[in-house]
Every structure is written in structure tokens, then in C-alpha cells.
Amino acid sequence: MGEKKREHPGRSQDGQRRVLDQATRQRRLHRQLDALEKDNFQDDPHANLPQLKRLPQFDDNNESAKKKKKTRGDHFKQRFRKNFQALLEEQNLSVNEGPNYLTACAPPSSLPQRHFCTVCGFPSHYTCASCGARYCCVPCLSTHQETRCLKWTV
Amino acid sequence: MATLVLDSGAATAKIGYSEEQVRCVTPASPSGSGHRVQRSFHSPFGFSYSVIPNCQFRSKTARLKTFTANQIDEIKDPSGLYYILPFQKGYLVNWDVQRQVWDQLFGREMYKVDFSETTILITEPYFNFNSIQESMNEILFEEYQFQEVYRTNAGTLSAHKYFQENKSELCCLVVDSGYSFTHIVPYCKGKKMNEGICRINVGGKLLANHLKEIISYRQLHVMDETHVINQVKEDVCYVSQDFYKDMEIAQLKGEANTVMRDYILPDFSTIKKGFCKPREEMVFSGKYKTSEQILRLTNERFAVPEILFHPSDIGIQEMGIPEAIVHSVQNLPEEMHPHFYNNIILTGGNTLLPGFRDRVYADVRSLTPCECDVSVLLPENPVTHSWEGGKLLSESSDFMDMVVTRDDYEENGHSICEEKFDI
């Protein structure tokens, strides 16, 4: 059993092929599309820098430090710090009449979806039975199974 | 009184004074300040404007320093460049960053704005959220203390320029394909028609990120190199006129594959900027003997821009640009349809992709009735077209009736802005 599992990474204990359901496939797609919205994939190069905070001095009293912080916070008021999702919810567009951000979005195309190999990008005719990804030939299928099918290594 | 025109995009700010300023106030040309400014233009009329990154950067090599806007020129090694953008999905959310960029743009090093003597004309996205509009009013009037403010959409300015140049036309359809998304916006007699606005959530950022993703999977890990890959996109990507034929060519081996390009990546020591290897130097079989890092691009060249025309190719269930143009026009009164199809203008950075105009024309042509004339215009400079429109507008005689003055704002607050600006 153990050997068999090693041979077929896509198969579960009882030798059955693991098949992702529709919801999981959708979730994967969403995750991929969300990744395309990211500004950076690497970490902020300043993130791990040692904090350059001035060490507290004995003659510093707590009060002045607090005051300083407050005036600065006042400068950038709370409502200037909202992300896109919060702003969209605040706008409460679903109950609004007339054209707005939500209604302006282009509807789905009436043309049939085209399919391309997820490995090489050329038109594909086959679908991976486990995860639903498209592939065009046997070499691409094996690359797909080694790298992205059911797990995400690259 | 000077007027500063600022087309504030999610990727770049297009900024400059309108002509008046050059004539009567001290010249504030940024090129005279001793700083290198990205892509500064001088038109025959003597005004100057610049296209400047509307964001901040951090570099791996220059620790402890955050570079703002045009300071990108000071970064010697932009590999692994980290972006801090004030915009999210095309809407201004990070005011801390935006203000630092504005401080730089308005400050001594660049436009030397005398706020008490200046009117600002600034652009915003369509259907901008109320709270962003209010924050914008507050910051422009209360923080910077501009004398007068006029807020509008970039497309409105493009349409203004178009109507000025083509006085006999009644309608136009602005296709603005920018960094965050693509909008199709109909204008009739200078008025924006909200019911026809259509947004496709595909922009230059998505294209560059997708290219980055597929190159990283297929060849070389470049996920951290947004800056470099964006340049690759601008250098090698094009819009295919016959998608499946190009796919066939891209599959051919050797010399016959006329789509294939080898792109030399910059190393930022000897090669400052990436470039395509000339065709005659390409090695079709085997490896290069040189040590440069090379990307081999085939179907990526046209499959990436194709997302603008078929977002469903990567699973975005939305119409592509030509289909959305037709959809947008269908929402408008029927007697206007021929006017819209005959006056399509393309603006925004993505329209610079080779073949973009021809493809939009061909696809819209095939989707519209044959008795309609179709005309698609790609302006000489699609990125700054709306800036130029803003300049024209600020010089028109009724501009001063359109602005909100600081006195008005102090008297009436946000409501007067809501009343006067058509966002």
C-alpha cells in the first residue's frame, strides 16, 4: 500500500484517484486570480530591519512620548485608513439605484471559453481528471502532476 | 493664478501646469531643477509635463531609504524592487503614501506649487466612493490649501479634447485601459452617460503579474521582479491579429518560428536595461555560450495581452474589450449607436501594445451591423491624452465657473463639491 502511494501521488490510500470537487476548484481559481492583484510577491526589504527606535532615556518622561504619538495619529485620521473591501461595503451599493461600481462590471462573455494548457500555454484538448487543469500532451501532463496537481510546489 | 493639471493614475501621475503658468509666473519646469525626471515632454507650445510613478519604492540594496515618485531614478539596482502603491483595485486607499508622493510632486524639487495662488484640476476613477471623494476635498483644501479645485474623471478630459478637435461630432466612446482596469465610457455632447459605463477588471498590472507567473513556472523564477517583467511586457508583448494562426507559428521549431524572441534580462551592472536579441544573433538549437540570463518567449508574447480581449482565458468571467464596447453601446438610445461606433478613442498605457488599435477595430467591425461605420482612434500619446484634455479645459473660458473655491468649500463643505463635480 505504501509503495503504491509513492508511485501515484494523486491516489489516496485505497488506490482511488483523489478528485477535487467543484468548490475546491473554484477556490483555487479565486486564489490564483487574487494573486494577480498583488503589488509584490517578495517581503518588504525593510521588514526585518532592526528597529531604529531611540532607546528611552532616563530624563524622558512618559507623558511627552504619549503626546507626540497622539498628534501624529491625529494627522492621519482613522477614516483615511480603509482598504478597498471596507470602502466597498461602506458604500452599500447593492441597495443603491442606478449605475454604480457593481453594476458597471462587464457581464460574462457570450463566447465559449477557450482552453489553454496550464503548462505550456498552447491550445489544449484534455482536462486533468484530478484537479480540472488543462493540458495538451503527455509530457505536459506529467509536468503538471509533478508540480501543481493537488499540491502547489512551484 | 496658475492651474496645475494632475491626472492621478494608479501607476503614474501625469502632472504639469497649464499654459497660463508658463506665461506669467516663474517657470517651474521640473527639468530645470537639476533632477532627472522620468519622461518629461516639451511640446511646441512651450509647456512641459511629466509622467511620474505615483508610488513609493524600496530597494534591496539601499536599505533604510524609501524612494518616492521620481526618486526611482536614484535607485542604482532596481532588482527586486518593492512597490508601495496608494491605489488598490484602482481606488485611492492609502493616503499616507499618496500624500508623500504629492509632497514630492508639489514640493521644491519638482513643481514648486504656491498653493495660495494655484488651482488644481485632478482626476479620479469612475464611481469613486463617497468617502474617498470627501477625503480628497479635505486634503486638497485643508491640508494643501489650494485656492480652487476641480475634480473630474480622466475620460471626461479625453472626451473634452476629442470634442474640441472634432467639433462636428456629437458622441464619443472613450476606452481607457490603464493599470488597474479597463473602462468603456460613452460621452454625448460632452456629457458622461453613466448607464453605458462598463468596467473590465483587467489592466496592465494583471497582465504583468500574469506574465511574471507563467515565466516563473515555465522558465525562471522572476516573481520578485515586477519592475523587470513589466519592462519585458512593454518590450515584447503584442496584440495578435489572428490568434490561432500565431499559436501555430509559435509552436514551430527553429527559424520558422517567427514569433519567438530571446530577451536578455538586465543584470544592472553591465546591462542596465533588458532587450530583445536581434534575430540574426539568435541561436535556435542548443544553448547560448554567453553568460547573460535569457528568457525565451513564444506564445507568452500575445497570449498575455489576449486577456484584455478574452478575460475568460484565465478564468475571469467578463467580456473582452470589443464585446464590452458593443454591450456598452447597446445600453444607450438606439439613434446614438452609429455615432458611438464611429468615434471610439483609445487611451491608457495598454493601448500602446502593438496591434491594439487594429484588433479593436477588426473585432468591433465584426460585431456591429455593416451599415454602421466604425472608426477607432489611437491618439499620438494615449497615456497623456487626458492630461492634454485637462490642460485644454483649464484654459477654456468657462473653467472658472466649474471650480469650487476655498471660500465655497469653507461655507458649504462637501455638498458644494458633490453638486459641481460630475464623478
PDB file of N, CA and C in Angstrom, chain A residues 19 30 65 67 91 109 118 123 125:
ATOM      1  N   VAL A  19     -10.168  13.240  -6.381  1.00  0.00           N
ATOM      2  CA  VAL A  19     -10.719  14.214  -7.324  1.00  0.00           C
ATOM      3  C   VAL A  19     -11.212  15.426  -6.539  1.00  0.00           C
ATOM      4  N   HIS A  30      -9.951  31.253  -7.587  1.00  0.00           N
ATOM      5  CA  HIS A  30     -10.016  32.553  -6.921  1.00  0.00           C
ATOM      6  C   HIS A  30      -8.676  32.946  -6.334  1.00  0.00           C
ATOM      7  N   ALA A  65       6.150  61.414  25.356  1.00  0.00           N
ATOM      8  CA  ALA A  65       6.117  60.399  24.306  1.00  0.00           C
ATOM      9  C   ALA A  65       4.687  60.135  23.861  1.00  0.00           C
ATOM     10  N   LYS A  67       2.121  62.123  24.065  1.00  0.00           N
ATOM     11  CA  LYS A  67       1.588  63.303  23.395  1.00  0.00           C
ATOM     12  C   LYS A  67       2.001  63.321  21.921  1.00  0.00           C
ATOM     13  N   GLN A  91     -19.978  51.720   1.099  1.00  0.00           N
ATOM     14  CA  GLN A  91     -20.764  52.369   0.050  1.00  0.00           C
ATOM     15  C   GLN A  91     -22.148  51.737  -0.070  1.00  0.00           C
ATOM     16  N   SER A 109     -18.921  36.860 -20.857  1.00  0.00           N
ATOM     17  CA  SER A 109     -18.913  36.855 -22.315  1.00  0.00           C
ATOM     18  C   SER A 109     -19.917  35.837 -22.848  1.00  0.00           C
ATOM     19  N   THR A 118      -2.099  24.513 -19.094  1.00  0.00           N
ATOM     20  CA  THR A 118      -1.584  25.294 -17.967  1.00  0.00           C
ATOM     21  C   THR A 118      -0.058  25.203 -17.882  1.00  0.00           C
ATOM     22  N   PRO A 123      -3.044  25.750 -27.113  1.00  0.00           N
ATOM     23  CA  PRO A 123      -4.420  25.247 -27.005  1.00  0.00           C
ATOM     24  C   PRO A 123      -4.437  23.806 -26.505  1.00  0.00           C
ATOM     25  N   HIS A 125      -6.636  20.135 -25.304  1.00  0.00           N
ATOM     26  CA  HIS A 125      -7.850  19.358 -25.528  1.00  0.00           C
ATOM     27  C   HIS A 125      -8.223  18.506 -24.326  1.00  0.00           C
TER      28      HIS A 125
END
